Coordinates of C-alpha atoms in Angstrom, one line a residue:
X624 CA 19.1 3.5 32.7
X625 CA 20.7 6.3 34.8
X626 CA 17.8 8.9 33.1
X627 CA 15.3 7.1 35.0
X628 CA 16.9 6.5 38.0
X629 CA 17.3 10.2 37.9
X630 CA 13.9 10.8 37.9
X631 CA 12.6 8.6 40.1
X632 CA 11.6 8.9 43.6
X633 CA 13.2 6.6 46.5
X634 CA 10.4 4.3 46.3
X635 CA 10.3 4.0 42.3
X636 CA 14.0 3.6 42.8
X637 CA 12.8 0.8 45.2
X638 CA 10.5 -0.5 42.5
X639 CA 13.1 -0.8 39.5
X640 CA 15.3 -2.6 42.2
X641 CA 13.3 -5.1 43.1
X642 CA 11.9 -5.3 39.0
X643 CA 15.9 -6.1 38.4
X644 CA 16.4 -8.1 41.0
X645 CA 13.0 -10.5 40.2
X646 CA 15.0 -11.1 36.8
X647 CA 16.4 -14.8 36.7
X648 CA 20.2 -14.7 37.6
X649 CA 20.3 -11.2 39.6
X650 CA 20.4 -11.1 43.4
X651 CA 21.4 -7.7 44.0
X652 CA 18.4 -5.3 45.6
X653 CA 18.9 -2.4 43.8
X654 CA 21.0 -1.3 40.8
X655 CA 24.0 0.7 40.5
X656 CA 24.4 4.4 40.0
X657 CA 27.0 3.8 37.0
X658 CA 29.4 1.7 35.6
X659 CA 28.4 -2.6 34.6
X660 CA 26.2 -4.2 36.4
X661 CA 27.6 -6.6 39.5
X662 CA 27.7 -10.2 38.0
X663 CA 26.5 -9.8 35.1
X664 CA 28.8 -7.9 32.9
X665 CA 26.4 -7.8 29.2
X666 CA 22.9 -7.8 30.1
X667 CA 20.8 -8.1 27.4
X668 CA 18.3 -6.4 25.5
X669 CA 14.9 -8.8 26.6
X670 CA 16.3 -8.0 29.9
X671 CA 15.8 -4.1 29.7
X672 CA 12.4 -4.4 28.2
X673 CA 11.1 -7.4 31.0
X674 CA 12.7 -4.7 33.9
X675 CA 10.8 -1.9 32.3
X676 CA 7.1 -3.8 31.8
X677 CA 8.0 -3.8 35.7
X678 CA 8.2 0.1 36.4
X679 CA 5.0 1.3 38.0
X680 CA 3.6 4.7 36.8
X681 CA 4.5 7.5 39.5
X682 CA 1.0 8.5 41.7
X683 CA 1.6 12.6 41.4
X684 CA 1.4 14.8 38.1
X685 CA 5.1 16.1 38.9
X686 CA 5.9 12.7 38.9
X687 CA 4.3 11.5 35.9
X688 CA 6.3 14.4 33.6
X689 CA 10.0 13.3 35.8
X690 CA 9.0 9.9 34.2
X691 CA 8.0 11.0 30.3
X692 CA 11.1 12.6 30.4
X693 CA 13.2 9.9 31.9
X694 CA 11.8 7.5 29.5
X695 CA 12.3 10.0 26.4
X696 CA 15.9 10.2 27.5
X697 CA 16.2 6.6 27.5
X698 CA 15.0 6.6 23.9
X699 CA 17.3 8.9 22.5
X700 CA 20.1 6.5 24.5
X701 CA 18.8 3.6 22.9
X702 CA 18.9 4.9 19.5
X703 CA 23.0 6.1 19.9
X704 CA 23.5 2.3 20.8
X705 CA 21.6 1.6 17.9
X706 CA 23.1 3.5 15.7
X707 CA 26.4 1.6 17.4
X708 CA 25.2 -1.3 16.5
X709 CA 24.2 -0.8 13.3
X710 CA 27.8 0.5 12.1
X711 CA 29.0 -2.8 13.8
X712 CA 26.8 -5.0 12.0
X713 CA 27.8 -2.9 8.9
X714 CA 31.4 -4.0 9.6
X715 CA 30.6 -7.0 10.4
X716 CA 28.9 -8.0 7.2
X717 CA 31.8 -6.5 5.1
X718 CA 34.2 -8.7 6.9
X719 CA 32.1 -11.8 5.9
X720 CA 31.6 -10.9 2.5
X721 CA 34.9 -10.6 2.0
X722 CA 36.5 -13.8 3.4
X723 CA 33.3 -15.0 1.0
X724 CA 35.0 -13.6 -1.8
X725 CA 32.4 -11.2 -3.0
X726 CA 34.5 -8.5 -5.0
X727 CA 35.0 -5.2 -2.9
X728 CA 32.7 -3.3 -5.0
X729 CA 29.8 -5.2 -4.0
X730 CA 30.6 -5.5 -0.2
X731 CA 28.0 -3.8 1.9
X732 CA 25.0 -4.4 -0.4
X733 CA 22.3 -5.3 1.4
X734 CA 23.4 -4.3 4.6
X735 CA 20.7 -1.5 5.0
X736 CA 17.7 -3.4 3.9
X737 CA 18.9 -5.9 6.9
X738 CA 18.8 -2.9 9.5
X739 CA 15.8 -1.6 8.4
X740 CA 13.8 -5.4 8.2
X741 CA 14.9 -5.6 11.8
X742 CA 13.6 -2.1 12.7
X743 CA 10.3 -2.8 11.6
X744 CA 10.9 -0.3 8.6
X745 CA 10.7 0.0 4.6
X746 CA 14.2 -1.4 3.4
X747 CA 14.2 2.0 1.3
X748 CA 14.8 3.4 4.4
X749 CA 17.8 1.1 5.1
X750 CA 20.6 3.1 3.6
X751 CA 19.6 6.4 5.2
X752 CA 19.5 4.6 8.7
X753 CA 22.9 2.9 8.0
X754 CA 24.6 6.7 6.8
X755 CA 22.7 8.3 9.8
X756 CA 24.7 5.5 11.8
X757 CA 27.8 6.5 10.2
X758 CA 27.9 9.8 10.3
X759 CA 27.2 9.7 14.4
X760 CA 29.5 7.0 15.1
X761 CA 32.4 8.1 12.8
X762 CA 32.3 11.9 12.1
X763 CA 30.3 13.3 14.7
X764 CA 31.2 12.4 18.0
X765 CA 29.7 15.2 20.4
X766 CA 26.1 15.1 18.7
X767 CA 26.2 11.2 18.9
X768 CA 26.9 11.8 22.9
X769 CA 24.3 14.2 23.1
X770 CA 21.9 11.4 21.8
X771 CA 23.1 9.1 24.4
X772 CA 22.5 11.0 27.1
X773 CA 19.5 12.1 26.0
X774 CA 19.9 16.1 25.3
X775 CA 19.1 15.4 21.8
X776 CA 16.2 12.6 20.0
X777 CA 16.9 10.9 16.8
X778 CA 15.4 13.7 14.8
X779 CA 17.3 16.5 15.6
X780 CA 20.4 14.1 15.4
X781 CA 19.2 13.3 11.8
X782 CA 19.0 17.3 11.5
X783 CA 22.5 17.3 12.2
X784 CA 23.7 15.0 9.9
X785 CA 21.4 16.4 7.1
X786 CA 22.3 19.6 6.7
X787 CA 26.6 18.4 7.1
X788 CA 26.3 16.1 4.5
X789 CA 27.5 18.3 1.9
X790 CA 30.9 18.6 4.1
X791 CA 34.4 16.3 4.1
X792 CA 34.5 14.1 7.5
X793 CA 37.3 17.0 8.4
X794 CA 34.9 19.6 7.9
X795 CA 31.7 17.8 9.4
X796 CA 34.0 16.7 12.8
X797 CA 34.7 20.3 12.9
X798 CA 31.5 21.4 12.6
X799 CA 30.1 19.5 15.2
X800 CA 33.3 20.3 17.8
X801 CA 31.9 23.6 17.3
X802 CA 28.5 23.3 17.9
X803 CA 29.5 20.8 20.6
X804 CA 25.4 19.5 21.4
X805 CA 26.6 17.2 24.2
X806 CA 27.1 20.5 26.3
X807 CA 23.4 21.6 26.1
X808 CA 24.0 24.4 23.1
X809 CA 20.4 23.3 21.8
X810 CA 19.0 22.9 24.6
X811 CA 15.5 24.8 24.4
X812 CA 15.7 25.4 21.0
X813 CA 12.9 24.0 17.8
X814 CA 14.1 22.6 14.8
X815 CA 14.3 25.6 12.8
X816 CA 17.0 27.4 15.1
X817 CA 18.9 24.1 15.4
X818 CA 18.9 24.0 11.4
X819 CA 19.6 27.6 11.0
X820 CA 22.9 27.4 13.8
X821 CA 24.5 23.9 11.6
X822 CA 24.1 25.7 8.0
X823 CA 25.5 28.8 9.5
X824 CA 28.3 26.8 10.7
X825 CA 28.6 24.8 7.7
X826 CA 28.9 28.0 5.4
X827 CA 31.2 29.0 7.5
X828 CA 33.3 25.9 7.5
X829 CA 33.0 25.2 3.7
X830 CA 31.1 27.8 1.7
X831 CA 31.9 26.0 -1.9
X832 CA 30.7 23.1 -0.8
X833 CA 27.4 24.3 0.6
X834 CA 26.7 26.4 -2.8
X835 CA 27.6 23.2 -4.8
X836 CA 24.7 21.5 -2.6
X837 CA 22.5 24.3 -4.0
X838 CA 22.9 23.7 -7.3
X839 CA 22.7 19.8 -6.7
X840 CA 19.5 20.0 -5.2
X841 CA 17.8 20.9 -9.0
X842 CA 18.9 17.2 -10.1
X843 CA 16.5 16.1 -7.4
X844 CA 13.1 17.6 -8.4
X845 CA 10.5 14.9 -8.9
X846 CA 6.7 14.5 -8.2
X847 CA 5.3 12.2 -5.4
X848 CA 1.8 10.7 -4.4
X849 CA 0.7 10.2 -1.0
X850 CA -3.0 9.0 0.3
X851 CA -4.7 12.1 2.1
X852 CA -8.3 11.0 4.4
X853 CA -11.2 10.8 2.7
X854 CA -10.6 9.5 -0.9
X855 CA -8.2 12.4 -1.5
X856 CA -4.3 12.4 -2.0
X857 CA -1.1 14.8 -1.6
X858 CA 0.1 15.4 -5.1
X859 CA 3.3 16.7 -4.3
X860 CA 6.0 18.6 -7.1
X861 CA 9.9 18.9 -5.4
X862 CA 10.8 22.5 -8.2
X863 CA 13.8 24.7 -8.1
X864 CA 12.2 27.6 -6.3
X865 CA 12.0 29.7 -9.6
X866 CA 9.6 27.3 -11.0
X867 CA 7.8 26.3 -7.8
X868 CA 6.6 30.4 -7.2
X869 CA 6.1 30.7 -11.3
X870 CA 3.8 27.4 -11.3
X871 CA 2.2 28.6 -8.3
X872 CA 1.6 32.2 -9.2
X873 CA -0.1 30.7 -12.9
X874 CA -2.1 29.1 -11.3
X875 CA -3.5 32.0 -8.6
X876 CA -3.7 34.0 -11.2
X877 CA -6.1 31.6 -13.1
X878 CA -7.8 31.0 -10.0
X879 CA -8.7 35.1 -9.5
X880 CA -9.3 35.2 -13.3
X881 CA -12.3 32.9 -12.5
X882 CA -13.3 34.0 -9.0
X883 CA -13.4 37.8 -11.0
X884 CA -15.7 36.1 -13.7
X885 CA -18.2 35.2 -11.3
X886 CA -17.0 31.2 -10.9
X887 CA -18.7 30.0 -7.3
X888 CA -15.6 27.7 -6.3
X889 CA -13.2 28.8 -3.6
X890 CA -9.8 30.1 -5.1
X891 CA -8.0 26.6 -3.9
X892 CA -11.1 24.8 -5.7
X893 CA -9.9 26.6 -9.0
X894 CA -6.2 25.9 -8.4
X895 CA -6.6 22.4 -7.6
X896 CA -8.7 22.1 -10.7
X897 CA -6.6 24.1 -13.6
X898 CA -3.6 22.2 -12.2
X899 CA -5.6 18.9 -13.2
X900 CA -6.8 20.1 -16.5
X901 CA -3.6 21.2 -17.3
X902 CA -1.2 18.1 -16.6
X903 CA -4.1 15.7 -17.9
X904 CA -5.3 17.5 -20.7
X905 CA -8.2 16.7 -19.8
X906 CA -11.3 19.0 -17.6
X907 CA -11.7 16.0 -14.6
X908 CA -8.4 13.9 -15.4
X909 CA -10.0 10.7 -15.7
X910 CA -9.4 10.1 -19.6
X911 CA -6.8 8.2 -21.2
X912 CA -5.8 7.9 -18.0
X913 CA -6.0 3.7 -16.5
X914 CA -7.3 3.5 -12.9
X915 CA -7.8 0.5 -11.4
X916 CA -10.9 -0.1 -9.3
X917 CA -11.3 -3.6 -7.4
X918 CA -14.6 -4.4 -6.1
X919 CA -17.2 -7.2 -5.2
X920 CA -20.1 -7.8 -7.7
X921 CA -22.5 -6.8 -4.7
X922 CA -20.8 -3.4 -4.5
X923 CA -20.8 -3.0 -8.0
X924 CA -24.4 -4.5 -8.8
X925 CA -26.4 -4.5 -6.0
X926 CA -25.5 -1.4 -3.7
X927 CA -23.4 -3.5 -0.8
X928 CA -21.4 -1.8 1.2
X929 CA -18.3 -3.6 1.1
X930 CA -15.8 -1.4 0.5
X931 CA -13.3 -1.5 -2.9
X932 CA -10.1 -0.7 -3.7
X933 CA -8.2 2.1 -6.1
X934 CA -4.8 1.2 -6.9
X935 CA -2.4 3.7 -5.7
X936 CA -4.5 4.7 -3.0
X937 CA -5.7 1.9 -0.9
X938 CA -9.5 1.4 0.4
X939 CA -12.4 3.8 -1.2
X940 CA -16.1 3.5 0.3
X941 CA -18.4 1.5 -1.7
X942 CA -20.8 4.5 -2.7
X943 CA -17.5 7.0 -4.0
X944 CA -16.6 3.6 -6.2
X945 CA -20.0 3.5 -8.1
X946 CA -20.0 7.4 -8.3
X947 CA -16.9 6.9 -10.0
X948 CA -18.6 4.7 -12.8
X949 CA -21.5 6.1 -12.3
X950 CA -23.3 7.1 -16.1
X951 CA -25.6 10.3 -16.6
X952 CA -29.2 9.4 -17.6
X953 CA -29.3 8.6 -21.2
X954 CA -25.6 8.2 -22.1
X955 CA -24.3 4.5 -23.3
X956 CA -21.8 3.0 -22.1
X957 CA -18.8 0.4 -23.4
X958 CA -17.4 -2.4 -21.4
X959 CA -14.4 -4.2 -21.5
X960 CA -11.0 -5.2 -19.0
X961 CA -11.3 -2.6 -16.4
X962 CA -10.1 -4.6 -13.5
X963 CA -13.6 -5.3 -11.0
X964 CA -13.4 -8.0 -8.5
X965 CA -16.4 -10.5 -8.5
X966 CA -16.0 -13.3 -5.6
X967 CA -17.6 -16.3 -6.7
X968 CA -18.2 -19.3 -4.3
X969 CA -16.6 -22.1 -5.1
X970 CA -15.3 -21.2 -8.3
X971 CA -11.6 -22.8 -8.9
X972 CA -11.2 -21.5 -12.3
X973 CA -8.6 -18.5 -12.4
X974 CA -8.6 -15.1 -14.3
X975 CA -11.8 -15.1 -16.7
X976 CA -11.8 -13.3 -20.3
X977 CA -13.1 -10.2 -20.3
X978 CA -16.9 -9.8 -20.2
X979 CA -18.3 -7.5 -23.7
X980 CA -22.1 -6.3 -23.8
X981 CA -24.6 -4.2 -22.1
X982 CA -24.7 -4.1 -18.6
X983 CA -27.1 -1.4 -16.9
X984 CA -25.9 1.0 -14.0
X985 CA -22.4 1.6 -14.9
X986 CA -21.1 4.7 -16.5
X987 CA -18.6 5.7 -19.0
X988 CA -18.6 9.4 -17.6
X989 CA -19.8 11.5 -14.9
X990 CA -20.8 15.2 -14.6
X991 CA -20.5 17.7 -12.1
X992 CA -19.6 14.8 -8.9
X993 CA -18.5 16.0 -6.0
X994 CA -15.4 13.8 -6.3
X995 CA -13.8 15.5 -8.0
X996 CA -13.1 12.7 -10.8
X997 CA -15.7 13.6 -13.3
X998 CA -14.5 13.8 -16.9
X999 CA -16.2 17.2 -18.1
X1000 CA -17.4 20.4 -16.6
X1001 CA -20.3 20.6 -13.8
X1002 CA -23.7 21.1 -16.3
X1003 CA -22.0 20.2 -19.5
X1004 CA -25.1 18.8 -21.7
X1005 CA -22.4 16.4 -23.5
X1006 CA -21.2 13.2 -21.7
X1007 CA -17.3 13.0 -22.6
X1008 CA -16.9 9.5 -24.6
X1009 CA -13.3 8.6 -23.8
X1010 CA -14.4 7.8 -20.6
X1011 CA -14.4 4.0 -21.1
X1012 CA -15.3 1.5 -18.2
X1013 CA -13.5 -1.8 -18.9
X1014 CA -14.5 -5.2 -16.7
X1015 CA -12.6 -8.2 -16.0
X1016 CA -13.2 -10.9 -13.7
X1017 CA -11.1 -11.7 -10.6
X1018 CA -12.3 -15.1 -9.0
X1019 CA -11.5 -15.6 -5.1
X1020 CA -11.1 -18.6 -2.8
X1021 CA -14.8 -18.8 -0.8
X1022 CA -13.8 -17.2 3.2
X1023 CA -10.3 -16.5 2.2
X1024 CA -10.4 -14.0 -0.3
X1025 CA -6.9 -15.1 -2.2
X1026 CA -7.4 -14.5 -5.5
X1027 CA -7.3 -17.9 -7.5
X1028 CA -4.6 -19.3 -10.0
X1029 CA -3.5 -18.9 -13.6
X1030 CA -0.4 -20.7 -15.3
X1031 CA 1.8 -20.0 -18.1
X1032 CA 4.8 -21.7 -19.3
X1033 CA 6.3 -18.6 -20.2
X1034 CA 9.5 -17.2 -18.8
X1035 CA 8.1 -13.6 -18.8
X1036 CA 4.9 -13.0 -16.7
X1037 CA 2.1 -11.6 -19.4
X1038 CA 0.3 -9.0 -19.3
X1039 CA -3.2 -10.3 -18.3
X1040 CA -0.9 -12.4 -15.0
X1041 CA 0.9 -9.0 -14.7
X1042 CA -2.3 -7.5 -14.0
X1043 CA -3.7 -10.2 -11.9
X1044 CA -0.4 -10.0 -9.4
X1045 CA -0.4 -6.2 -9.3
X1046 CA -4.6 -6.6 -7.9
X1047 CA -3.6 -9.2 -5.5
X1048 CA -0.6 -7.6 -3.9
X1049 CA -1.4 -4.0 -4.5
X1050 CA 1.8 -2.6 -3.1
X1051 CA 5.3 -4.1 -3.0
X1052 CA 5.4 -7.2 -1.1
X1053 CA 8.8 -6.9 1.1
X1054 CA 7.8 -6.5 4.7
X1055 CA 7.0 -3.1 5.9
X1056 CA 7.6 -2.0 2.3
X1057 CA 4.7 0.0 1.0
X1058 CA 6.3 1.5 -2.4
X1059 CA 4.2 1.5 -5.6
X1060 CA 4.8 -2.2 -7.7
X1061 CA 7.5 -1.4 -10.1
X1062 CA 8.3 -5.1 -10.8
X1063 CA 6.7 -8.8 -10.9
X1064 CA 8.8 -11.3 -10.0
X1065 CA 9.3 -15.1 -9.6
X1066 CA 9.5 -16.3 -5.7
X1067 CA 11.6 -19.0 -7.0
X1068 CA 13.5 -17.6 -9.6
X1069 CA 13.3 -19.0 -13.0
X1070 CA 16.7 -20.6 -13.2
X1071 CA 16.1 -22.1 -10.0
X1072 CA 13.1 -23.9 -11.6
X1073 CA 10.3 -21.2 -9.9
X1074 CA 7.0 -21.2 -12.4
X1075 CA 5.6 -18.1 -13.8
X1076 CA 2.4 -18.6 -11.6
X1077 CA 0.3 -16.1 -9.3
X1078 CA 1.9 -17.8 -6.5
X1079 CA 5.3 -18.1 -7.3
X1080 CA 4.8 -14.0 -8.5
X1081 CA 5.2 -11.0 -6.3
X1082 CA 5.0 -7.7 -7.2
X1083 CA 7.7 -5.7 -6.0
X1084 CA 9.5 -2.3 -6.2
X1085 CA 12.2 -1.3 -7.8
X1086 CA 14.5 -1.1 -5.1
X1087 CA 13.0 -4.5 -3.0
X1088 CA 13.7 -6.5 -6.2
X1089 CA 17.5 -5.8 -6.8
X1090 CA 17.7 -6.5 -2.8
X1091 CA 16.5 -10.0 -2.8
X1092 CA 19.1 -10.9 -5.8
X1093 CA 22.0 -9.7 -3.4
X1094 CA 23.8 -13.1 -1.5
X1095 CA 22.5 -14.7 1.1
X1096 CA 18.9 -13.7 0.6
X1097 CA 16.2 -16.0 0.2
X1098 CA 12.2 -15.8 -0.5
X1099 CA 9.7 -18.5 -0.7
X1100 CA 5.6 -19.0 -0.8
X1101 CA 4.3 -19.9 2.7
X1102 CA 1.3 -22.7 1.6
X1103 CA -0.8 -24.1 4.4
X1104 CA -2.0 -20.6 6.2
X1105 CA -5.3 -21.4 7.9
X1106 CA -6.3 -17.6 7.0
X1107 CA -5.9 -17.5 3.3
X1108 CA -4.0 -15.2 1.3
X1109 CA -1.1 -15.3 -0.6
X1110 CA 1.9 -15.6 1.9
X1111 CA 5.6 -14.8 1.2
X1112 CA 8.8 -15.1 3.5
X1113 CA 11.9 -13.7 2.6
X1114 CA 15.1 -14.3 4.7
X1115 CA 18.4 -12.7 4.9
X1116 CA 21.8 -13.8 4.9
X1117 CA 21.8 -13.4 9.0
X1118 CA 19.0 -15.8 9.1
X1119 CA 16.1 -14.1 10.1
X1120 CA 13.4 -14.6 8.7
X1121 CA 10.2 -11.7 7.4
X1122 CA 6.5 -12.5 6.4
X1123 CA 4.2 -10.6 4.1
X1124 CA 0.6 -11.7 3.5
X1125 CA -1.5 -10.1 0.1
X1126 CA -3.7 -7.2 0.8
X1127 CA -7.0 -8.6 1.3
X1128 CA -9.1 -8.1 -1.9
X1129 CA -12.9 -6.3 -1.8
X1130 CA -15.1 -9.0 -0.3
X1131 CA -12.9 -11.4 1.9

């Protein structure tokens, strides 16, 4: 609090005074310069964020910026305390996991998915929250005071850490002795000189270990999918640098190869599309491959608007969803299980067969689309056949939208239920957790005496599911929301309680 007051003028001093004093069991008129405040030893969080919906904005421009930069100080404060408090809770949790008598190994799972649930954030985030924590409170003194005073924000702090992690504690709390942050060394400086300074000083401490990191780093190459605007996405490869530059330079040198040949698509056009052919197989990389497209009758039939939804990506318009099936004059088309929402008022019955038969409109290829999805070159004469389009009926709840039940007596949910579950919940369904399904699950567990129904399922990821199986945590179907939609509440062993509700399916 002593940022703002910094920055403030008298009468905005005046202002946060009378803002503390207003608060119920404070009759001081203005707050202290340092040290606790006078009878009242522990304020509270709730009481910092009531005193600061109480601070006016400043009247001058010079003002205005002495108050962005008080409050951005007070952020990075906040976050050291959080990071103290995290490492606390960690603590904390150990201690009562042991007098539980959960086997030392074990102690501490957990932990981070609770920090990151009470952030607001993915639990996959947990861990690296609760080791950033760490590494401030217990290795790294001097950057963890330059947080708390504000010379440094969360993300240069997590700069810090990343680029010492390869070091002992010894070597780390040496490290950042050296650097010393809390005496302004960065101050003025971007990311990339801050980076540059800690590896330098790493090397310098521990030159093995940093080389060993090097190597280590190949272990970790993987490929990732992100939504990009627009119905596009950020295919993304993490390569060894060799093989990064090699794939890269194949595939410039297709690209001029073509542009040389007279081919009318930009040079990234080209790239973009050998490195589809390529990894597919295929010219538009849309066969053998399943996608699954959810969608209203009306959109699919009758030209509505209502927008659908790709799994993997999210929400496509309406019009891109028919291109995608759309069929080139004079081709035939097959039909079968593709996955094509059709809301139907009334109906209670749950997931219906598959339709089979002729059904005009839809395609089992496209040619030359804009999209960038077709299945063979622009102006081919052929239509590629393995382009198959396969329906299957999802029925929803009139107004709601929640997808409607099946049952099965059978431990394991099957395939067609799988499928189901995976449409309704699209993503994994821990709060603030929106990782790719990896796993269905019962609510209820089965030895508990859960059912292997849509309601009692959730599709989950990898990481989310092996959480909730840790003690003390708890999930359960919320029934009776006004607003439809599958609902799901998961606590943890502090108590607390998180809420998920379904993504909303095409035409709710």
């Amino acid at each position: 609090m002593e940022q703002i007051r910094a920055t403030q003028t008298p009468s905005h001093d005046d202002e946060l005074g009378r803002a503390w004093e207003a608060l119920p069991g404070h009759s001081h008129s203005a707050l202290p310069a340092t040290g606790p405040l006078p009878g009242y030893s522990s304020p509270r969080v709730s009481d910092l964020i009531a005193l600061l919906g109480s601070v006016p904005l400043a009247g001058s421009s010079g003002e205005l910026i002495d108050q962005l930069r008080g409050l951005e100080e007070l952020k990075s404060a906040i976050t050291g305390l959080q990071a103290r408090a995290a490492v606390a809770f960690d603590h904390a949790q150990r201690a009562e996991q042991a007098a539980a008598g959960v086997p030392a190994s074990e102690q501490g799972q957990g932990v981070g998915a609770q920090l990151a649930l009470a952030r607001r954030e993915s639990p996959n985030k947990g861990p690296r929250l609760l080791g950033l924590a760490r590494a401030l409170v217990t290795e790294m003194p001097r950057t963890l005071a330059a947080l708390e005073s504000g010379q440094l924000n969360e993300w240069r702090a997590m700069l810090l850490v990343k680029e010492t992690a390869c070091l002992s504690a010894e070597d780390r709390c040496a490290v950042d002795e050296e650097l010393a942050p809390d005496w302004g060394t960065f101050e003025g400086k971007g990311d990339r000189a801050i980076i540059a300074a800690v590896k330098a000083a790493a090397y310098r401490r521990d030159p093995r270990s940093v080389a060993q990191r090097a190597s280590h780093a190949a272990t970790e190459r993987t490929v990732s999918l992100r939504p990009a605007p627009d119905t596009m996405t950020y295919l993304t490869a993490l390569l060894p640098v060799a093989q990064g530059v090699a794939a890269y330079a194949a595939l410039t040198r297709e690209a001029d190869t073509a542009r040389a040949g007279g081919d009318s698509r930009s040079r990234g056009q080209v790239m973009a599309d050998t490195l589809v052919e390529r990894v597919t197989g295929t010219p538009g990389g849309v066969a053998g491959i399943n996608l699954d497209l959810v969608m209203t009758d009306r959109t699919l039939f009758q030209a509505d608007s209502e927008p659908a939804r790709l799994k993997g990506y999210g929400i496509v318009p309406a019009q891109w969803a028919r291109k995608l099936l759309r069929e080139p004059q004079g081709s035939k088309r097959q039909l079968g299980e593709h996955q094509v929402g059709e809301r139907k008022e009334g109906e209670a019955s749950g997931l219906a067969t598959s339709q089979e038969g002729e059904a005009s409109g839809l395609a089992t290829s496209q040619e030359g689309e804009a999209s960038g999805l077709a299945t063979g070159r622009a102006g081919s004469p052929v239509p590629d056949r393995d382009f198959t389009v396969w329906l299957r009926r999802l029925y929803t709840a009139p107004g709601t939208g929640e997808l409607l039940s099946m049952d099965s007596t059978a431990r394991l949910f099957p395939p067609r239920l799988r499928r189901f579950i995976e449409a309704r919940d699209d993503t994994c369904r821990t709060p603030y957790c929106d990782a790719p399904i990896r796993h269905i699950d019962h609510v209820l567990p089965w030895r508990s005496g859960g059912t292997t129904t849509p309601n009692n399922g959730a599709g989950l990821c990898e990481a989310c599911n092996h959480t909730k199986e840790n003690p003390g945590w708890n999930s359960k179907s919320v029934t009776g929301d006004k607003q439809g939609g599958h609902t799901l509440q998961i606590s943890t062993p502090t108590g607390h309680a998180y809420v998920s509700k379904a993504a909303t399916t095409a035409g709710a």
